[in-house]
PDB file of C-alpha atoms in Angstrom:
ATOM      1  CA  MET A  59     -85.362 302.121  99.804  1.00 74.00           C
ATOM      2  CA  PRO A  60     -81.938 303.404 100.829  1.00 83.00           C
ATOM      3  CA  ASN A  61     -78.920 302.270  98.719  1.00 85.00           C
ATOM      4  CA  LEU A  62     -81.025 300.601  96.010  1.00 84.00           C
ATOM      5  CA  ARG A  63     -78.609 299.754  93.157  1.00 82.00           C
ATOM      6  CA  ASP A  64     -80.467 297.713  90.553  1.00 87.00           C
ATOM      7  CA  ILE A  65     -83.875 296.319  89.704  1.00 83.00           C
ATOM      8  CA  ALA A  66     -85.216 293.740  87.235  1.00 81.00           C
ATOM      9  CA  ILE A  67     -88.825 292.921  86.404  1.00 79.00           C
ATOM     10  CA  PHE A  68     -89.910 289.473  85.336  1.00 76.00           C
ATOM     11  CA  ASP A  69     -93.118 289.281  83.325  1.00 75.00           C
ATOM     12  CA  ILE A  70     -94.224 285.861  82.089  1.00 71.00           C
ATOM     13  CA  SER A  71     -95.960 287.462  79.101  1.00 68.00           C
ATOM     14  CA  ASN A  72     -92.603 288.732  77.800  1.00 66.00           C
ATOM     15  CA  GLN A  73     -90.958 285.304  77.926  1.00 63.00           C
ATOM     16  CA  PRO A  74     -90.871 283.044  74.874  1.00 61.00           C
ATOM     17  CA  SER A  75     -93.207 280.098  75.173  1.00 62.00           C
ATOM     18  CA  LYS A  76     -90.614 277.686  73.829  1.00 67.00           C
ATOM     19  CA  ALA A  77     -86.918 278.134  73.223  1.00 68.00           C
ATOM     20  CA  ASP A  78     -86.016 277.304  69.623  1.00 74.00           C
ATOM     21  CA  THR A  79     -82.239 277.169  69.167  1.00 78.00           C
ATOM     22  CA  PRO A  80     -79.847 274.790  67.391  1.00 79.00           C
ATOM     23  CA  CYS A  81     -79.065 273.332  70.822  1.00 84.00           C
ATOM     24  CA  THR A  82     -82.702 272.481  71.612  1.00 82.00           C
ATOM     25  CA  ARG A  83     -83.556 271.316  68.091  1.00 74.00           C
ATOM     26  CA  LEU A  84     -80.666 268.902  67.886  1.00 73.00           C
ATOM     27  CA  GLY A  85     -80.828 267.497  71.408  1.00 80.00           C
ATOM     28  CA  ASN A  86     -78.127 269.622  72.969  1.00 86.00           C
ATOM     29  CA  GLY A  87     -76.720 270.152  69.482  1.00 85.00           C
ATOM     30  CA  GLY A  88     -75.279 266.658  69.596  1.00 88.00           C
ATOM     31  CA  CYS A  89     -72.792 267.977  72.159  1.00 91.00           C
ATOM     32  CA  ALA A  90     -71.549 265.639  74.872  1.00 92.00           C
ATOM     33  CA  GLN A  91     -71.417 268.361  77.534  1.00 92.00           C
ATOM     34  CA  LEU A  92     -72.069 272.042  76.704  1.00 93.00           C
ATOM     35  CA  CYS A  93     -73.882 273.603  73.748  1.00 91.00           C
ATOM     36  CA  PHE A  94     -73.721 277.349  73.006  1.00 89.00           C
ATOM     37  CA  SER A  95     -76.164 278.860  70.476  1.00 84.00           C
ATOM     38  CA  PHE A  96     -75.240 281.973  68.520  1.00 81.00           C
ATOM     39  CA  PRO A  97     -77.671 284.806  67.770  1.00 74.00           C
ATOM     40  CA  VAL A  98     -79.786 284.275  64.655  1.00 69.00           C
ATOM     41  CA  ASP A  99     -78.252 287.262  62.864  1.00 68.00           C
ATOM     42  CA  GLN A 100     -74.697 285.971  63.494  1.00 63.00           C
ATOM     43  CA  PRO A 101     -73.164 284.588  60.302  1.00 64.00           C
ATOM     44  CA  THR A 102     -71.806 281.552  62.149  1.00 55.00           C
ATOM     45  CA  SER A 103     -72.477 278.126  60.765  1.00 65.00           C
ATOM     46  CA  PRO A 104     -74.018 275.870  62.063  1.00 70.00           C
ATOM     47  CA  GLY A 105     -75.220 278.418  64.625  1.00 81.00           C
ATOM     48  CA  PHE A 106     -73.873 276.690  67.730  1.00 87.00           C
ATOM     49  CA  ARG A 107     -70.655 275.463  69.296  1.00 90.00           C
ATOM     50  CA  CYS A 108     -69.896 272.565  71.633  1.00 92.00           C
ATOM     51  CA  ASP A 109     -67.533 272.841  74.595  1.00 93.00           C
ATOM     52  CA  CYS A 110     -66.488 270.882  77.664  1.00 90.00           C
ATOM     53  CA  THR A 111     -66.787 271.476  81.388  1.00 86.00           C
ATOM     54  CA  THR A 112     -63.976 268.987  81.998  1.00 82.00           C
ATOM     55  CA  GLY A 113     -61.391 267.792  79.514  1.00 82.00           C
ATOM     56  CA  VAL A 114     -60.990 269.195  76.018  1.00 88.00           C
ATOM     57  CA  LEU A 115     -63.090 269.129  72.846  1.00 91.00           C
ATOM     58  CA  ALA A 116     -62.260 266.137  70.646  1.00 92.00           C
ATOM     59  CA  GLU A 117     -61.547 266.363  66.904  1.00 92.00           C
ATOM     60  CA  ASP A 118     -65.188 265.604  66.073  1.00 93.00           C
ATOM     61  CA  LYS A 119     -66.056 268.948  67.803  1.00 91.00           C
ATOM     62  CA  HIS A 120     -68.905 267.264  69.723  1.00 92.00           C
ATOM     63  CA  SER A 121     -67.439 264.822  72.255  1.00 92.00           C
ATOM     64  CA  CYS A 122     -64.985 265.495  75.079  1.00 90.00           C
ATOM     65  CA  GLU A 123     -61.763 263.714  75.950  1.00 87.00           C
ATOM     66  CA  ASP A 124     -59.289 263.865  78.819  1.00 84.00           C
ATOM     67  CA  SER A 125     -56.729 266.654  78.635  1.00 81.00           C
ATOM     68  CA  LYS A 126     -53.132 265.542  78.145  1.00 80.00           C
ATOM     69  CA  GLU A 127     -51.912 268.671  79.935  1.00 82.00           C
ATOM     70  CA  PHE A 128     -50.804 268.536  83.554  1.00 87.00           C
ATOM     71  CA  LEU A 129     -49.251 270.647  86.287  1.00 89.00           C
ATOM     72  CA  VAL A 130     -45.628 270.275  87.376  1.00 91.00           C
ATOM     73  CA  TYR A 131     -44.254 271.785  90.596  1.00 92.00           C
ATOM     74  CA  THR A 132     -41.314 271.484  92.979  1.00 92.00           C
ATOM     75  CA  THR A 133     -41.030 271.273  96.754  1.00 91.00           C
ATOM     76  CA  ARG A 134     -37.264 271.820  97.071  1.00 89.00           C
ATOM     77  CA  THR A 135     -36.462 268.109  97.383  1.00 92.00           C
ATOM     78  CA  GLU A 136     -39.000 266.700  94.919  1.00 93.00           C
ATOM     79  CA  ILE A 137     -40.613 267.279  91.516  1.00 93.00           C
ATOM     80  CA  HIS A 138     -44.332 266.469  91.424  1.00 92.00           C
ATOM     81  CA  SER A 139     -47.021 266.220  88.746  1.00 90.00           C
ATOM     82  CA  LEU A 140     -50.749 266.727  89.063  1.00 88.00           C
ATOM     83  CA  SER A 141     -53.625 265.980  86.696  1.00 84.00           C
ATOM     84  CA  LEU A 142     -55.829 268.933  85.711  1.00 81.00           C
ATOM     85  CA  LEU A 143     -58.927 266.739  85.624  1.00 78.00           C
ATOM     86  CA  PRO A 144     -61.293 267.137  88.574  1.00 75.00           C
ATOM     87  CA  LYS A 145     -61.555 264.081  90.816  1.00 75.00           C
ATOM     88  CA  SER A 146     -58.568 262.432  89.116  1.00 76.00           C
ATOM     89  CA  TYR A 147     -56.070 260.958  91.557  1.00 79.00           C
ATOM     90  CA  ASN A 148     -53.758 259.569  88.891  1.00 82.00           C
ATOM     91  CA  VAL A 149     -50.469 261.426  88.494  1.00 85.00           C
ATOM     92  CA  PRO A 150     -48.857 261.833  85.062  1.00 85.00           C
ATOM     93  CA  PHE A 151     -45.499 260.640  86.424  1.00 88.00           C
ATOM     94  CA  ASP A 152     -44.093 259.357  89.711  1.00 88.00           C
ATOM     95  CA  THR A 153     -42.545 261.918  92.045  1.00 90.00           C
ATOM     96  CA  VAL A 154     -38.822 262.528  91.515  1.00 92.00           C
ATOM     97  CA  SER A 155     -37.349 262.413  95.023  1.00 90.00           C
ATOM     98  CA  ASP A 156     -34.085 262.978  96.881  1.00 89.00           C
ATOM     99  CA  LEU A 157     -33.162 266.214  95.087  1.00 90.00           C
ATOM    100  CA  THR A 158     -31.503 269.252  96.675  1.00 89.00           C
ATOM    101  CA  ASN A 159     -33.020 272.754  96.642  1.00 91.00           C
ATOM    102  CA  VAL A 160     -34.934 272.567  93.361  1.00 92.00           C
ATOM    103  CA  VAL A 161     -36.461 276.052  93.086  1.00 92.00           C
ATOM    104  CA  GLY A 162     -37.253 276.634  89.394  1.00 93.00           C
ATOM    105  CA  ILE A 163     -38.870 274.432  86.769  1.00 94.00           C
ATOM    106  CA  ASP A 164     -40.104 274.656  83.177  1.00 94.00           C
ATOM    107  CA  PHE A 165     -41.132 272.245  80.428  1.00 92.00           C
ATOM    108  CA  ASP A 166     -39.893 271.467  76.917  1.00 92.00           C
ATOM    109  CA  TYR A 167     -43.119 270.190  75.325  1.00 89.00           C
ATOM    110  CA  THR A 168     -41.514 268.959  72.084  1.00 89.00           C
ATOM    111  CA  ASN A 169     -38.937 266.752  73.786  1.00 91.00           C
ATOM    112  CA  LYS A 170     -41.109 266.118  76.881  1.00 90.00           C
ATOM    113  CA  ASP A 171     -38.285 267.251  79.178  1.00 93.00           C
ATOM    114  CA  LEU A 172     -38.530 268.906  82.584  1.00 94.00           C
ATOM    115  CA  ILE A 173     -35.853 271.596  82.913  1.00 94.00           C
ATOM    116  CA  PHE A 174     -35.043 272.690  86.461  1.00 94.00           C
ATOM    117  CA  THR A 175     -32.630 274.653  88.645  1.00 93.00           C
ATOM    118  CA  GLN A 176     -30.995 273.735  91.928  1.00 91.00           C
ATOM    119  CA  ILE A 177     -29.473 276.341  94.248  1.00 89.00           C
ATOM    120  CA  ARG A 178     -26.635 275.922  96.742  1.00 83.00           C
ATOM    121  CA  PRO A 179     -24.904 273.781  97.745  1.00 84.00           C
ATOM    122  CA  ASP A 180     -25.354 271.618  94.628  1.00 85.00           C
ATOM    123  CA  THR A 181     -26.016 274.346  92.025  1.00 89.00           C
ATOM    124  CA  LYS A 182     -27.036 273.246  88.552  1.00 92.00           C
ATOM    125  CA  ILE A 183     -29.369 273.562  85.584  1.00 93.00           C
ATOM    126  CA  ALA A 184     -30.530 270.089  84.612  1.00 93.00           C
ATOM    127  CA  LYS A 185     -33.219 268.209  82.725  1.00 94.00           C
ATOM    128  CA  VAL A 186     -35.015 264.910  82.972  1.00 93.00           C
ATOM    129  CA  SER A 187     -37.576 263.230  80.706  1.00 91.00           C
ATOM    130  CA  SER A 188     -41.166 263.560  81.923  1.00 88.00           C
ATOM    131  CA  SER A 189     -41.990 260.102  80.530  1.00 86.00           C
ATOM    132  CA  ASN A 190     -40.408 258.239  83.430  1.00 86.00           C
ATOM    133  CA  PRO A 191     -38.313 260.702  85.450  1.00 90.00           C
ATOM    134  CA  THR A 192     -35.974 259.515  88.204  1.00 88.00           C
ATOM    135  CA  LYS A 193     -32.994 261.083  89.966  1.00 88.00           C
ATOM    136  CA  GLU A 194     -30.694 258.647  88.148  1.00 90.00           C
ATOM    137  CA  LYS A 195     -31.893 259.900  84.727  1.00 91.00           C
ATOM    138  CA  VAL A 196     -31.173 263.591  85.428  1.00 91.00           C
ATOM    139  CA  GLU A 197     -28.889 265.152  82.782  1.00 93.00           C
ATOM    140  CA  ILE A 198     -26.812 268.155  83.844  1.00 93.00           C
ATOM    141  CA  ILE A 199     -26.813 271.090  81.413  1.00 93.00           C
ATOM    142  CA  LEU A 200     -24.654 273.497  83.454  1.00 91.00           C
ATOM    143  CA  GLU A 201     -23.282 273.354  86.991  1.00 88.00           C
ATOM    144  CA  GLN A 202     -20.215 275.528  87.534  1.00 83.00           C
ATOM    145  CA  GLY A 203     -19.976 279.188  88.519  1.00 83.00           C
ATOM    146  CA  ILE A 204     -23.740 279.711  88.754  1.00 87.00           C
ATOM    147  CA  ASN A 205     -26.507 280.007  91.334  1.00 88.00           C
ATOM    148  CA  PRO A 206     -29.635 279.647  89.156  1.00 92.00           C
ATOM    149  CA  GLU A 207     -33.088 280.327  90.584  1.00 92.00           C
ATOM    150  CA  GLY A 208     -35.885 281.157  88.119  1.00 93.00           C
ATOM    151  CA  ILE A 209     -35.876 279.367  84.778  1.00 95.00           C
ATOM    152  CA  ALA A 210     -37.838 279.683  81.531  1.00 95.00           C
ATOM    153  CA  TYR A 211     -37.601 277.712  78.286  1.00 95.00           C
ATOM    154  CA  ASP A 212     -38.058 279.402  74.899  1.00 93.00           C
ATOM    155  CA  TRP A 213     -39.445 276.718  72.583  1.00 90.00           C
ATOM    156  CA  THR A 214     -39.014 278.892  69.476  1.00 89.00           C
ATOM    157  CA  SER A 215     -35.241 279.330  69.767  1.00 89.00           C
ATOM    158  CA  LYS A 216     -34.646 276.280  72.013  1.00 91.00           C
ATOM    159  CA  LYS A 217     -32.885 278.450  74.591  1.00 93.00           C
ATOM    160  CA  ILE A 218     -33.015 278.315  78.361  1.00 94.00           C
ATOM    161  CA  TYR A 219     -33.141 281.586  80.309  1.00 95.00           C
ATOM    162  CA  TRP A 220     -32.365 281.777  84.003  1.00 94.00           C
ATOM    163  CA  THR A 221     -31.927 284.279  86.804  1.00 94.00           C
ATOM    164  CA  ASP A 222     -28.732 284.103  88.815  1.00 91.00           C
ATOM    165  CA  SER A 223     -28.790 285.815  92.199  1.00 83.00           C
ATOM    166  CA  ALA A 224     -25.105 285.156  92.911  1.00 82.00           C
ATOM    167  CA  ASN A 225     -24.027 287.001  89.753  1.00 86.00           C
ATOM    168  CA  ASN A 226     -26.962 289.495  89.794  1.00 90.00           C
ATOM    169  CA  SER A 227     -27.709 288.649  86.158  1.00 93.00           C
ATOM    170  CA  ILE A 228     -30.093 287.053  83.686  1.00 94.00           C
ATOM    171  CA  TYR A 229     -28.515 284.568  81.284  1.00 93.00           C
ATOM    172  CA  SER A 230     -29.420 282.429  78.308  1.00 93.00           C
ATOM    173  CA  ILE A 231     -27.954 279.144  77.137  1.00 93.00           C
ATOM    174  CA  ASN A 232     -28.706 276.738  74.297  1.00 93.00           C
ATOM    175  CA  SER A 233     -30.621 273.658  75.443  1.00 89.00           C
ATOM    176  CA  ASP A 234     -27.534 271.514  74.715  1.00 88.00           C
ATOM    177  CA  GLY A 235     -25.491 273.562  77.223  1.00 87.00           C
ATOM    178  CA  SER A 236     -23.562 275.631  74.693  1.00 90.00           C
ATOM    179  CA  HIS A 237     -23.268 279.388  74.128  1.00 92.00           C
ATOM    180  CA  ILE A 238     -23.867 281.093  77.487  1.00 91.00           C
ATOM    181  CA  VAL A 239     -24.876 284.750  77.121  1.00 92.00           C
ATOM    182  CA  ARG A 240     -25.344 287.316  79.883  1.00 93.00           C
ATOM    183  CA  ILE A 241     -28.497 289.231  78.907  1.00 92.00           C
ATOM    184  CA  ILE A 242     -28.532 291.890  81.617  1.00 92.00           C
ATOM    185  CA  GLN A 243     -27.137 292.628  85.063  1.00 92.00           C
ATOM    186  CA  VAL A 244     -29.830 293.422  87.666  1.00 90.00           C
ATOM    187  CA  GLU A 245     -30.103 293.483  91.447  1.00 89.00           C
ATOM    188  CA  ARG A 246     -31.029 290.035  92.877  1.00 87.00           C
ATOM    189  CA  PRO A 247     -33.207 288.638  90.061  1.00 88.00           C
ATOM    190  CA  ARG A 248     -35.498 285.780  91.097  1.00 87.00           C
ATOM    191  CA  ALA A 249     -38.337 284.534  88.876  1.00 90.00           C
ATOM    192  CA  ILE A 250     -38.469 284.849  85.085  1.00 92.00           C
ATOM    193  CA  VAL A 251     -41.135 284.361  82.406  1.00 91.00           C
ATOM    194  CA  LEU A 252     -40.929 284.595  78.606  1.00 91.00           C
ATOM    195  CA  ASP A 253     -43.287 285.537  75.800  1.00 88.00           C
ATOM    196  CA  PRO A 254     -41.525 283.877  72.828  1.00 79.00           C
ATOM    197  CA  CYS A 255     -44.284 284.812  70.363  1.00 80.00           C
ATOM    198  CA  ARG A 256     -43.637 288.529  71.019  1.00 83.00           C
ATOM    199  CA  GLY A 257     -39.917 288.222  71.420  1.00 76.00           C
TER     200      GLY A 257
END
């Protein structure tokens, strides 16, 4: 047998006659979707855990509910939303249309705002509520002397960070548009991501 890599032997006499776990004893552990049993010697009570294949685990730790999270993305002239639930064709909000060169986007979860950047010719950092966003409801945070591309929101300090290819720099600004700080000068910065929990 050339190139044999692995082998397993199945012997019916070595198999348990009946599985006896918290999941089988309690009818799937009372879980709506998935039930995971822990080893007997594991000091975990009650010896099993429920989980969900779609959606998220509800507060009762047994049933599943739809996730309130969703995906947001841009296509230069529009901002779109997409449900994370399989086979769901409902969108969390209607598409925001008739924009110009939207290239970066992030989300302020506390205030439910979408924060985005537009590059030339109409350069700006702006925000709009995700509850019912429209072009008319866009609020400009900063629009002069910048060419912002990548953007990231730090929810711990409530600061917006962006990359600016025209000025070859990375900046920060308070979410109300005050206190602009140049963090570093680098060659043609594009995308940016933050890890606020680690600074």
